[in-house]
PDB file of C-alpha atoms in Angstrom:
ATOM      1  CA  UNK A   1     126.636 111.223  75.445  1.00 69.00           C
ATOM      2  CA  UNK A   2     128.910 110.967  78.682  1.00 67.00           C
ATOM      3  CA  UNK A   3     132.141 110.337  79.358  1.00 64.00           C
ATOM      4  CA  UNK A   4     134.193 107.102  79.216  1.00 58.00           C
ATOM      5  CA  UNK A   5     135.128 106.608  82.602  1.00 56.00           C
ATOM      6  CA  UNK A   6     131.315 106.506  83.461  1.00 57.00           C
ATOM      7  CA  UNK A   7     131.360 103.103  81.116  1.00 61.00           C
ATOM      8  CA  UNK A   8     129.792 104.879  78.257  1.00 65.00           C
ATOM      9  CA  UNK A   9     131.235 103.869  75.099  1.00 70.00           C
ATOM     10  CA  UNK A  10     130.940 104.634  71.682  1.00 74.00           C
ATOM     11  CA  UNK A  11     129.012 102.351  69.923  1.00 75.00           C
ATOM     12  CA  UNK A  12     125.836 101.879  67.312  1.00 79.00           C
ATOM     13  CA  UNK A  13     123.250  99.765  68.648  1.00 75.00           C
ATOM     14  CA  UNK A  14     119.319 100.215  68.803  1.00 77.00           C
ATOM     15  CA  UNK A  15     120.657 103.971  69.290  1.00 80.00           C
ATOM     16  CA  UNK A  16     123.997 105.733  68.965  1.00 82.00           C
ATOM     17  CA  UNK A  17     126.041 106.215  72.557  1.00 82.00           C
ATOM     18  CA  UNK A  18     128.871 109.022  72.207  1.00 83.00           C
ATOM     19  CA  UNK A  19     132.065 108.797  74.588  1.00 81.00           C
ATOM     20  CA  UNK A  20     133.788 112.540  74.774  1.00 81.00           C
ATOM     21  CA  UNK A  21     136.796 113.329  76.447  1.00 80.00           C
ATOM     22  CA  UNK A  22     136.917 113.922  79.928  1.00 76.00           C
ATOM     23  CA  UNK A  23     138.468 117.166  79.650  1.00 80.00           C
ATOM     24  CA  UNK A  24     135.892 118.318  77.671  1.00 82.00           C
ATOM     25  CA  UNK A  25     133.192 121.110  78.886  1.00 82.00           C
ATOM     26  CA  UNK A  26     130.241 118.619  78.384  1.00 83.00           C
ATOM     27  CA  UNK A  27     131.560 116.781  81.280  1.00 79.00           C
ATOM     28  CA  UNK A  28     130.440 119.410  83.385  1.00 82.00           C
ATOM     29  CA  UNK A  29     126.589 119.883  81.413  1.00 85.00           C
ATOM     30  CA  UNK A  30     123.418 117.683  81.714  1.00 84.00           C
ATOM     31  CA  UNK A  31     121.336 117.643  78.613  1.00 86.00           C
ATOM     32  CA  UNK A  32     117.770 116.236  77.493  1.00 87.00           C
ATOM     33  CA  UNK A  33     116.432 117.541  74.115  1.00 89.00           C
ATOM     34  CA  UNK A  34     113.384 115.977  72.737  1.00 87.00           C
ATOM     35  CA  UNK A  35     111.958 117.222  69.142  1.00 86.00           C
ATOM     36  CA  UNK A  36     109.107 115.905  67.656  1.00 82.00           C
ATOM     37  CA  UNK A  37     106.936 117.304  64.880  1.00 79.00           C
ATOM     38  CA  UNK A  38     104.195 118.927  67.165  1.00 78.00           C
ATOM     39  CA  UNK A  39     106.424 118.530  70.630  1.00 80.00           C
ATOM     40  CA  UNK A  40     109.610 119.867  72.126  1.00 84.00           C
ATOM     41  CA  UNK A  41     111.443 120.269  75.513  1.00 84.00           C
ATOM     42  CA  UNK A  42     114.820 120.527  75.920  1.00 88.00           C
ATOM     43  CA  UNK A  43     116.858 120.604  79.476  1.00 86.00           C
ATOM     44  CA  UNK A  44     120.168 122.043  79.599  1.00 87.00           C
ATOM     45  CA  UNK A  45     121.894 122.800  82.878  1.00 86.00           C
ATOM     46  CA  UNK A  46     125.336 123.264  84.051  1.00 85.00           C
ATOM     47  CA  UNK A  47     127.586 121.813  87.254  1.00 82.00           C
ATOM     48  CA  UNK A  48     129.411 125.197  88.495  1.00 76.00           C
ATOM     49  CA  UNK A  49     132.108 123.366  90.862  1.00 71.00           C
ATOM     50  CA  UNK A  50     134.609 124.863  92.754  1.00 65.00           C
ATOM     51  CA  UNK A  51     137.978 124.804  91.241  1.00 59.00           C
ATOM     52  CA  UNK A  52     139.861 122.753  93.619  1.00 53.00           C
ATOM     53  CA  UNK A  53     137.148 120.604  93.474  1.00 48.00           C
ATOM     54  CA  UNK A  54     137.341 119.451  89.679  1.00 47.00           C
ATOM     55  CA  UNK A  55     140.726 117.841  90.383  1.00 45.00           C
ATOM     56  CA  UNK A  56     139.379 116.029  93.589  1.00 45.00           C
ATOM     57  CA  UNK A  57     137.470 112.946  92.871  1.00 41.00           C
ATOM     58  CA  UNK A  58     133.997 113.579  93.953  1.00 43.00           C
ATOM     59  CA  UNK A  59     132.283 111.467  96.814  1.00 43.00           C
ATOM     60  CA  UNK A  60     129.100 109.751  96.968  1.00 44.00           C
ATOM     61  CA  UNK A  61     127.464 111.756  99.854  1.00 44.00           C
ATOM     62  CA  UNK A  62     128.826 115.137  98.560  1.00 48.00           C
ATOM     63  CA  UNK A  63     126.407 114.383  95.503  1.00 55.00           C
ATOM     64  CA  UNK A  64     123.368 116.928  97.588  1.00 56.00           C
ATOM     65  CA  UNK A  65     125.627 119.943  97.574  1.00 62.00           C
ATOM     66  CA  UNK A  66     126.100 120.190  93.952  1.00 69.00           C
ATOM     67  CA  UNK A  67     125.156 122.804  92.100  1.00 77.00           C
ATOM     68  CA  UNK A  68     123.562 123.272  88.805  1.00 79.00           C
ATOM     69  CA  UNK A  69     122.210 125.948  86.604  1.00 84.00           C
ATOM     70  CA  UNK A  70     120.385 126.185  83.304  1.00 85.00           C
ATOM     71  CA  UNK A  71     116.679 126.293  81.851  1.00 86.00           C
ATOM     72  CA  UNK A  72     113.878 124.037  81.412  1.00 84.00           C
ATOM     73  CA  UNK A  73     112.145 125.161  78.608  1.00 86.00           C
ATOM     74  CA  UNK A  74     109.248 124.066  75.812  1.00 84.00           C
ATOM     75  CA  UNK A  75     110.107 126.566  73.420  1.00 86.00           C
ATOM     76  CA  UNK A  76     110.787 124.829  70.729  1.00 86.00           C
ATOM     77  CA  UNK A  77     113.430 127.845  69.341  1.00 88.00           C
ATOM     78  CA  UNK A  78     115.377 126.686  72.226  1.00 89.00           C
ATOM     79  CA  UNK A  79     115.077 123.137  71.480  1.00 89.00           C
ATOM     80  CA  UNK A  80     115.976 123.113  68.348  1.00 91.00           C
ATOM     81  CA  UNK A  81     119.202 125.462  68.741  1.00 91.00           C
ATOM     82  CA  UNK A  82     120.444 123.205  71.854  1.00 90.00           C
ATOM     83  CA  UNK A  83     119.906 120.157  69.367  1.00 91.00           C
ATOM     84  CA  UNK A  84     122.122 121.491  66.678  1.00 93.00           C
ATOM     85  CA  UNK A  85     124.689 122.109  69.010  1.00 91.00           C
ATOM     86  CA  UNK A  86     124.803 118.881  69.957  1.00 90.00           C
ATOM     87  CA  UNK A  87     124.453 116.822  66.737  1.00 91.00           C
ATOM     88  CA  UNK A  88     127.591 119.144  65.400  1.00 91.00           C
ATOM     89  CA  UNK A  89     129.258 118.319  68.724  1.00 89.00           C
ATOM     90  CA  UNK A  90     129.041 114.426  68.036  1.00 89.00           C
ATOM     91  CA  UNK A  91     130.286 114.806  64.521  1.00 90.00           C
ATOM     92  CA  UNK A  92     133.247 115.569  66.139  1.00 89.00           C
ATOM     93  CA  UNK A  93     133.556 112.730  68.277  1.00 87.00           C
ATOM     94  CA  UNK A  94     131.543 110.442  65.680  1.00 88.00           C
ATOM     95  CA  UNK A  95     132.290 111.363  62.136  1.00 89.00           C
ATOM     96  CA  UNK A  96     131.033 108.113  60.771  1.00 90.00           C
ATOM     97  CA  UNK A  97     128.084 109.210  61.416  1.00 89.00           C
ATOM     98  CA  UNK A  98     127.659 112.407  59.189  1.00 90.00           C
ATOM     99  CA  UNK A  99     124.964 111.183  56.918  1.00 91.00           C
ATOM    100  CA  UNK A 100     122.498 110.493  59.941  1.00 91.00           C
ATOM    101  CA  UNK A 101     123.793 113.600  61.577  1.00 90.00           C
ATOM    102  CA  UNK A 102     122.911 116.017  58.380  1.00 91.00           C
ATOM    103  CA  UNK A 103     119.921 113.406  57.984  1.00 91.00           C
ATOM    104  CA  UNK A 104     119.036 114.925  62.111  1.00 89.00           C
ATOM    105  CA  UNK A 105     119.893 118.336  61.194  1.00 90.00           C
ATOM    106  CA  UNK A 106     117.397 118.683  57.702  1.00 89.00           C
ATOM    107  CA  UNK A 107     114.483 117.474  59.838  1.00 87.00           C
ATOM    108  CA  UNK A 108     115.032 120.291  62.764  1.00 86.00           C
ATOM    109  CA  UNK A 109     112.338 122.828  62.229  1.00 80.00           C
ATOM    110  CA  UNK A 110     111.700 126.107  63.648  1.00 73.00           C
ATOM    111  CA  UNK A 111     108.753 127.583  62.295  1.00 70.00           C
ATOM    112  CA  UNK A 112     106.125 125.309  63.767  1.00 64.00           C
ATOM    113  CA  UNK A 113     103.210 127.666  65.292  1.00 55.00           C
ATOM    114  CA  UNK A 114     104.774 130.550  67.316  1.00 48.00           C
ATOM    115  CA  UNK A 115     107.598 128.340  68.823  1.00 46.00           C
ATOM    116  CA  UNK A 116     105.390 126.258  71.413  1.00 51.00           C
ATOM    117  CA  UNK A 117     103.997 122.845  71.662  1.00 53.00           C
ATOM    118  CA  UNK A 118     100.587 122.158  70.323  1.00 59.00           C
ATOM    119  CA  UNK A 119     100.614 119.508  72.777  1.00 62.00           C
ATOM    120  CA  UNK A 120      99.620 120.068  76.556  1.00 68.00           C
ATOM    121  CA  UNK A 121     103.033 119.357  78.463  1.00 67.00           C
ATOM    122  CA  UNK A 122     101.710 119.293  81.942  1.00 72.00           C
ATOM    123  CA  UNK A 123     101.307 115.546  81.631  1.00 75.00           C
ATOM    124  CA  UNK A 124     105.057 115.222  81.096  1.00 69.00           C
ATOM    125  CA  UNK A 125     106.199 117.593  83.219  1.00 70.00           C
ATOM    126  CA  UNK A 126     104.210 116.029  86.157  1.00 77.00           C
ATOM    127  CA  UNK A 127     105.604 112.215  85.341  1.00 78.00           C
ATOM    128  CA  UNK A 128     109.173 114.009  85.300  1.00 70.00           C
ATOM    129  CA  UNK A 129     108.941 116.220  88.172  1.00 73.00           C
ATOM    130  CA  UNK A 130     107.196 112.525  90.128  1.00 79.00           C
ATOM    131  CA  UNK A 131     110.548 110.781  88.268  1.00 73.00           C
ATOM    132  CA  UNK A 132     112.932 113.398  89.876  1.00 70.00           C
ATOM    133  CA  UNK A 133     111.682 113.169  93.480  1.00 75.00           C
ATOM    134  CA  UNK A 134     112.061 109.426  93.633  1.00 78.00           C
ATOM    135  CA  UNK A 135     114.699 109.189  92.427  1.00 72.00           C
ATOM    136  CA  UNK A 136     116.312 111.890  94.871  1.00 74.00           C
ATOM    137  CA  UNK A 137     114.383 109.509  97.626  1.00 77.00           C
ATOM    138  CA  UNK A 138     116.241 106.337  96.936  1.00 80.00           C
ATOM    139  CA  UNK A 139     119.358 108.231  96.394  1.00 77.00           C
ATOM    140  CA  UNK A 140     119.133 109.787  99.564  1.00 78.00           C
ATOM    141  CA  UNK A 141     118.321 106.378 101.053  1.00 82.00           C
ATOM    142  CA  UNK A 142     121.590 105.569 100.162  1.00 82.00           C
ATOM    143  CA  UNK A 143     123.527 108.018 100.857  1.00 81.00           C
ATOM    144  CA  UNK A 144     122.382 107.861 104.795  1.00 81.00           C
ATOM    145  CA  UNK A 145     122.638 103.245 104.099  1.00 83.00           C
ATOM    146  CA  UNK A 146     126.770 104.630 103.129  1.00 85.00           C
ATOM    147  CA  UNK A 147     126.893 106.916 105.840  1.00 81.00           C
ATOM    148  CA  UNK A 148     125.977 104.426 108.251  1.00 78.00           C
ATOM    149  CA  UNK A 149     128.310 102.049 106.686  1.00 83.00           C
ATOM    150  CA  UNK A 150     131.097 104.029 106.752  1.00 83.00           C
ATOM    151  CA  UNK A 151     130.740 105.723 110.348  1.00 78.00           C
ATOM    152  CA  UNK A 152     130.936 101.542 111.580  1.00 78.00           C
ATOM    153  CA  UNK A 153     134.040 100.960 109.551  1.00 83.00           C
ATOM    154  CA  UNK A 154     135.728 103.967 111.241  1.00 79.00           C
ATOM    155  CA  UNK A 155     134.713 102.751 114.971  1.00 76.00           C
ATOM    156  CA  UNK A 156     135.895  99.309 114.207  1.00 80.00           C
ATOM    157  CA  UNK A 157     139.566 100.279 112.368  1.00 82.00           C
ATOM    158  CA  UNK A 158     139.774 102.892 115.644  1.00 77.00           C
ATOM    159  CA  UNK A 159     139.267 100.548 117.740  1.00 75.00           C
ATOM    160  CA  UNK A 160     141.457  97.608 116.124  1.00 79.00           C
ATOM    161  CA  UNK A 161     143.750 100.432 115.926  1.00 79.00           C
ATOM    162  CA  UNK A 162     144.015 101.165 119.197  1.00 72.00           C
ATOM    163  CA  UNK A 163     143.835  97.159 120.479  1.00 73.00           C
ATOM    164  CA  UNK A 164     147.179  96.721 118.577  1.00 76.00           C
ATOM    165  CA  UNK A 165     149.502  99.575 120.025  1.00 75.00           C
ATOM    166  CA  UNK A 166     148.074  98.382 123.588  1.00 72.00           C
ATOM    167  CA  UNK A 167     147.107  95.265 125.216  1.00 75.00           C
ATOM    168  CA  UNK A 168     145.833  97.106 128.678  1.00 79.00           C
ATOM    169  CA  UNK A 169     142.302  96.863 128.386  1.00 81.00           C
ATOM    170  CA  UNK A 170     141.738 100.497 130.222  1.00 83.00           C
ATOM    171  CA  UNK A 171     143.114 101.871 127.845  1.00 82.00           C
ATOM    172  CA  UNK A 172     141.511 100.385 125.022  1.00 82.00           C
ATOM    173  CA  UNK A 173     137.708 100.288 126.832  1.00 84.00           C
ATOM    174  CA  UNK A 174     138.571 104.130 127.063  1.00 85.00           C
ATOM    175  CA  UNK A 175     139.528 104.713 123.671  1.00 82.00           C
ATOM    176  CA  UNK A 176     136.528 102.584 122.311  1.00 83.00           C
ATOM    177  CA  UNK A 177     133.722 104.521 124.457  1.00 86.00           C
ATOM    178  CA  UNK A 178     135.303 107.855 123.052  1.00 86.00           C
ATOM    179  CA  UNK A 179     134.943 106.777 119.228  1.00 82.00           C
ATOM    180  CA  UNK A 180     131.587 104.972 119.854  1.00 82.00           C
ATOM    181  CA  UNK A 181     129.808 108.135 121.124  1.00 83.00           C
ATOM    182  CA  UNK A 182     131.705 110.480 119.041  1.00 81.00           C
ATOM    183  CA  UNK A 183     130.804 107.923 116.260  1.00 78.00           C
ATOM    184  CA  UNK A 184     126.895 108.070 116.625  1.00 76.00           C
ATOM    185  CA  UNK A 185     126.682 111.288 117.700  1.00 78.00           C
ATOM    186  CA  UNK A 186     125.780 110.931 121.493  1.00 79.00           C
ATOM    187  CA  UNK A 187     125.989 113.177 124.314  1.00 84.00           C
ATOM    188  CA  UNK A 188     126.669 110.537 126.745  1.00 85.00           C
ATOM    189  CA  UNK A 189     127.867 107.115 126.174  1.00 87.00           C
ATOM    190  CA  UNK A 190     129.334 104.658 128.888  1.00 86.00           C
ATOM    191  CA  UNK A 191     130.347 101.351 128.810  1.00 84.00           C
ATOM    192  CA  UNK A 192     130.563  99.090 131.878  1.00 83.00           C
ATOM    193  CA  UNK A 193     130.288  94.885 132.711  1.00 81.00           C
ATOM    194  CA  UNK A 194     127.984  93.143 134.368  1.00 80.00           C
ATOM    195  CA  UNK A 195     125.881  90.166 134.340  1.00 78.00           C
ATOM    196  CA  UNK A 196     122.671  89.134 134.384  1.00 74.00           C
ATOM    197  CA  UNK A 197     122.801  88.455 138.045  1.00 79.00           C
ATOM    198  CA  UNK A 198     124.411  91.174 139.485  1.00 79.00           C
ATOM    199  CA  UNK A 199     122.615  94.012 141.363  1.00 80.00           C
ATOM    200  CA  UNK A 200     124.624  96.880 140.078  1.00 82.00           C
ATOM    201  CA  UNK A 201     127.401  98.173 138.134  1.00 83.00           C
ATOM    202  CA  UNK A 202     130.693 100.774 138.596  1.00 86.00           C
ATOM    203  CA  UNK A 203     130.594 103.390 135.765  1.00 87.00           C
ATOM    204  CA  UNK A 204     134.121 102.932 135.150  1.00 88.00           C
ATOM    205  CA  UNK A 205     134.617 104.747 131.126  1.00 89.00           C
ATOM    206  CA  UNK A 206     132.198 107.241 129.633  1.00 90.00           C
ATOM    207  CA  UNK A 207     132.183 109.653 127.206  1.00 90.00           C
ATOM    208  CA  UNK A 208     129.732 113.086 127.313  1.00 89.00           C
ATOM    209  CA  UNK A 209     130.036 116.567 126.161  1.00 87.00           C
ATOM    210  CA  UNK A 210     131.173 119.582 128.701  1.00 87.00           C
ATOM    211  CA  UNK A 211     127.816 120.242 129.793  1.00 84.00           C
ATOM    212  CA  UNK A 212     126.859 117.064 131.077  1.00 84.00           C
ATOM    213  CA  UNK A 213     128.015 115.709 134.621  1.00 85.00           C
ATOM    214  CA  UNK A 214     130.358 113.251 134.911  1.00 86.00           C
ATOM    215  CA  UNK A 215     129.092 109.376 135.758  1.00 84.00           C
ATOM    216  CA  UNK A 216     132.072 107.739 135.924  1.00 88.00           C
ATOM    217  CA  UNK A 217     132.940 105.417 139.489  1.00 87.00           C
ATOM    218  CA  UNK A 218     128.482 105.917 140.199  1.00 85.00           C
ATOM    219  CA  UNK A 219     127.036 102.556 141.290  1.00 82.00           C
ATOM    220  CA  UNK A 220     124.903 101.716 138.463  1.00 77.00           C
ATOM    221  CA  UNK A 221     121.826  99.882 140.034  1.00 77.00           C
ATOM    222  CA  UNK A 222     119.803  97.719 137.776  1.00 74.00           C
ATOM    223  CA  UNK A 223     117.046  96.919 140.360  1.00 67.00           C
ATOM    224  CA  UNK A 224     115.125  99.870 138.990  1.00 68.00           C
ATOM    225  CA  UNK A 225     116.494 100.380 135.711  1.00 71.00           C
ATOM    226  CA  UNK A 226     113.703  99.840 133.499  1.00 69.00           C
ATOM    227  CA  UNK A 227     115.552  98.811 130.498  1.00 74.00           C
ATOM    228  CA  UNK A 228     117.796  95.928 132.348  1.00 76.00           C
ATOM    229  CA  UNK A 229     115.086  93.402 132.065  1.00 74.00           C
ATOM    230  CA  UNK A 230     114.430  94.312 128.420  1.00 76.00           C
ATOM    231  CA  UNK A 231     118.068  93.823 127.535  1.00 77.00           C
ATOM    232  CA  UNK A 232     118.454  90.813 129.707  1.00 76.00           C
ATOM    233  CA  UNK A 233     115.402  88.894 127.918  1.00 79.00           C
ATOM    234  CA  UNK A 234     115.990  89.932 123.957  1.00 79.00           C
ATOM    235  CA  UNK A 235     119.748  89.915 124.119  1.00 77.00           C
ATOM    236  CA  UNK A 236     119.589  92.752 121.859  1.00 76.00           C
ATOM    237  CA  UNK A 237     120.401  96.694 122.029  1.00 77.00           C
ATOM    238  CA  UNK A 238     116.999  98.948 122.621  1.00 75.00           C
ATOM    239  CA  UNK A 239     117.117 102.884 121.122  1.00 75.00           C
ATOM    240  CA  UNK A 240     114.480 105.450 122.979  1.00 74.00           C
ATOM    241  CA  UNK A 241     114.025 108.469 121.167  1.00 73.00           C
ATOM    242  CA  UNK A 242     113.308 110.729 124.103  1.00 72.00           C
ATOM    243  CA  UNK A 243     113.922 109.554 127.639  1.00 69.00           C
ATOM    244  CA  UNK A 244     111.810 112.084 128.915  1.00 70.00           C
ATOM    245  CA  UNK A 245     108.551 110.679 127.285  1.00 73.00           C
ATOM    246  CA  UNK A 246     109.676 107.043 127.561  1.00 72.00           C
ATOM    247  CA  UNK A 247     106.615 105.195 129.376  1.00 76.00           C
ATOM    248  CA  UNK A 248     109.287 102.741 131.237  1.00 70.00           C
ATOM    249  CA  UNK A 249     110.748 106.024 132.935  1.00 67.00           C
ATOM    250  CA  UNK A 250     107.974 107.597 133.946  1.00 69.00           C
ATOM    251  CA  UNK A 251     106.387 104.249 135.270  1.00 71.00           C
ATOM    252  CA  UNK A 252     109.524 103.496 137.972  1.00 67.00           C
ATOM    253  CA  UNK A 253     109.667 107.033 139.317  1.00 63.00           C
ATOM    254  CA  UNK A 254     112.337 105.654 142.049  1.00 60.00           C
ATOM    255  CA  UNK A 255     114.775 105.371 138.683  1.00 59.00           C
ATOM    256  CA  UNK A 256     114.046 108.744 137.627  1.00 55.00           C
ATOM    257  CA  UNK A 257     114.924 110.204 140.633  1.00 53.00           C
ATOM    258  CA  UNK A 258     117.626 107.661 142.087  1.00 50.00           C
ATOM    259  CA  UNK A 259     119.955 108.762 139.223  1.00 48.00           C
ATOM    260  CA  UNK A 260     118.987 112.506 138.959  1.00 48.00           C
ATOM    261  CA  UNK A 261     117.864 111.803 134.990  1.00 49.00           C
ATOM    262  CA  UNK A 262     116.612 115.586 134.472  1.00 45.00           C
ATOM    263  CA  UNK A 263     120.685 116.528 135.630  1.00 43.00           C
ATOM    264  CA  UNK A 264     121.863 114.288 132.945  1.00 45.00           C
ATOM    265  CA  UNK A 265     119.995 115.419 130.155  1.00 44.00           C
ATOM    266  CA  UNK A 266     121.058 117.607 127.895  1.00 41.00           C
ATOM    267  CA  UNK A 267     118.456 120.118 126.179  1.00 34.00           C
TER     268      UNK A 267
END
């Protein structure tokens, strides 16, 4: 069962599918009942959403902070009692189907043993529980692949943005070192041009947070910058993790202390 704008529809195939309305309650309830003649296990929870938020449409990475509640349970009283509710439930929606629904509903029983599985469950509750973690791995691998995605999209319309209400290029080199760091998150980010040949470099547009001094209009020399060469030879961007325990740094000590690096870190 699920609702129709999740392209569920109803429809008799190698099993029934049941499309309810989206208005109904079971949009907000996840169920799994499983009833067998020496088994059972049934999972019914509930989405408890805030009430603005069942009129807003929900977005991908706001998928972690939702809440649930509801039991996990092999007591087969449960089980069964969470099955007829259902099966009466799709009658509603399915009425076609009454004869295999009564058909369902004659072969619930409650009486086996005292109401739990003769069957060990651990096996299935460890495959689950394995099922459930990977599968809240890859989804959190994409969230953060759609997070990424969409903090580049934002950088580049800002920055189109601000290319078309201005053609001076101060103003737009100024405008696109402000979204980049704010962008990735940095506490310090500065953009300036040079080549391969030059010597050094004007700081001429940065971004940083309060704390931080300022570098702009500093001569920028690359004759000890350790990460010049690097750039210069793979024509590609490099990321350090922690500047203080990068090997390149503390190899040209004249670097480390030419440009004050402890001052313009921020612990």
């Amino acid at each position: 069962m699920a609702a129709p704008e999740t392209d569920f529809a109803s429809q008799s195939g190698a099993y029934e599918t049941i499309a309810f309305e989206p208005e109904d309650g079971l949009s907000d309830e996840w169920h799994l009942i499983v009833l067998g003649q020496t088994y059972s296990l049934c999972l019914v929870c509930r989405e408890h959403r805030e009430p603005s938020a069942k009129k807003a449409v929900a977005l991908p990475h706001m998928d972690q902070s939702r809440r649930f509640e509801g039991i996990w349970t092999f007591e087969r009283s449960v089980c069964c009692s969470g099955a007829e509710l259902l099966l009466k439930r799709i009658a509603q929606y399915r009425p076609e189907l009454k004869a295999k629904i009564q058909t369902a509903l004659k072969s619930i029983n409650h009486e086996i043993s005292s109401g739990f599985n003769q069957v060990d469950p651990a096996p299935f509750a460890d495959r689950l529980v394995t099922y459930l973690q990977a599968g809240q791995y890859k989804q959190n691998k994409a969230y953060r692949q759609i997070a990424v995605k969409e903090r580049k999209e934002r950088l580049v319309n800002s920055i189109t943005t601000t290319i078309r209400k201005s053609l001076d290029p101060h103003q737009v080199l100024s405008e696109a070192v402000s979204e980049l760091g704010q962008t990735v998150g940095s506490d310090r980010c500065i953009i300036y041009q040079c080549t391969s040949n030059d010597e050094a470099a004007i700081i001429e547009y940065e971004f940083k947070i309060p704390e931080l001094p300022s570098l702009v209009n500093q001569s920028w020399n690359f004759g000890h910058n350790p990460w010049f060469k690097t750039i210069d030879q793979e024509q590609d961007c490099i990321f350090i993790e922690d500047i203080r325990e990068n090997e390149q740094v503390l190899e040209n000590p004249s670097f480390y202390g030419s440009y004050r690096v402890p001052e313009f870190i921020h612990y």
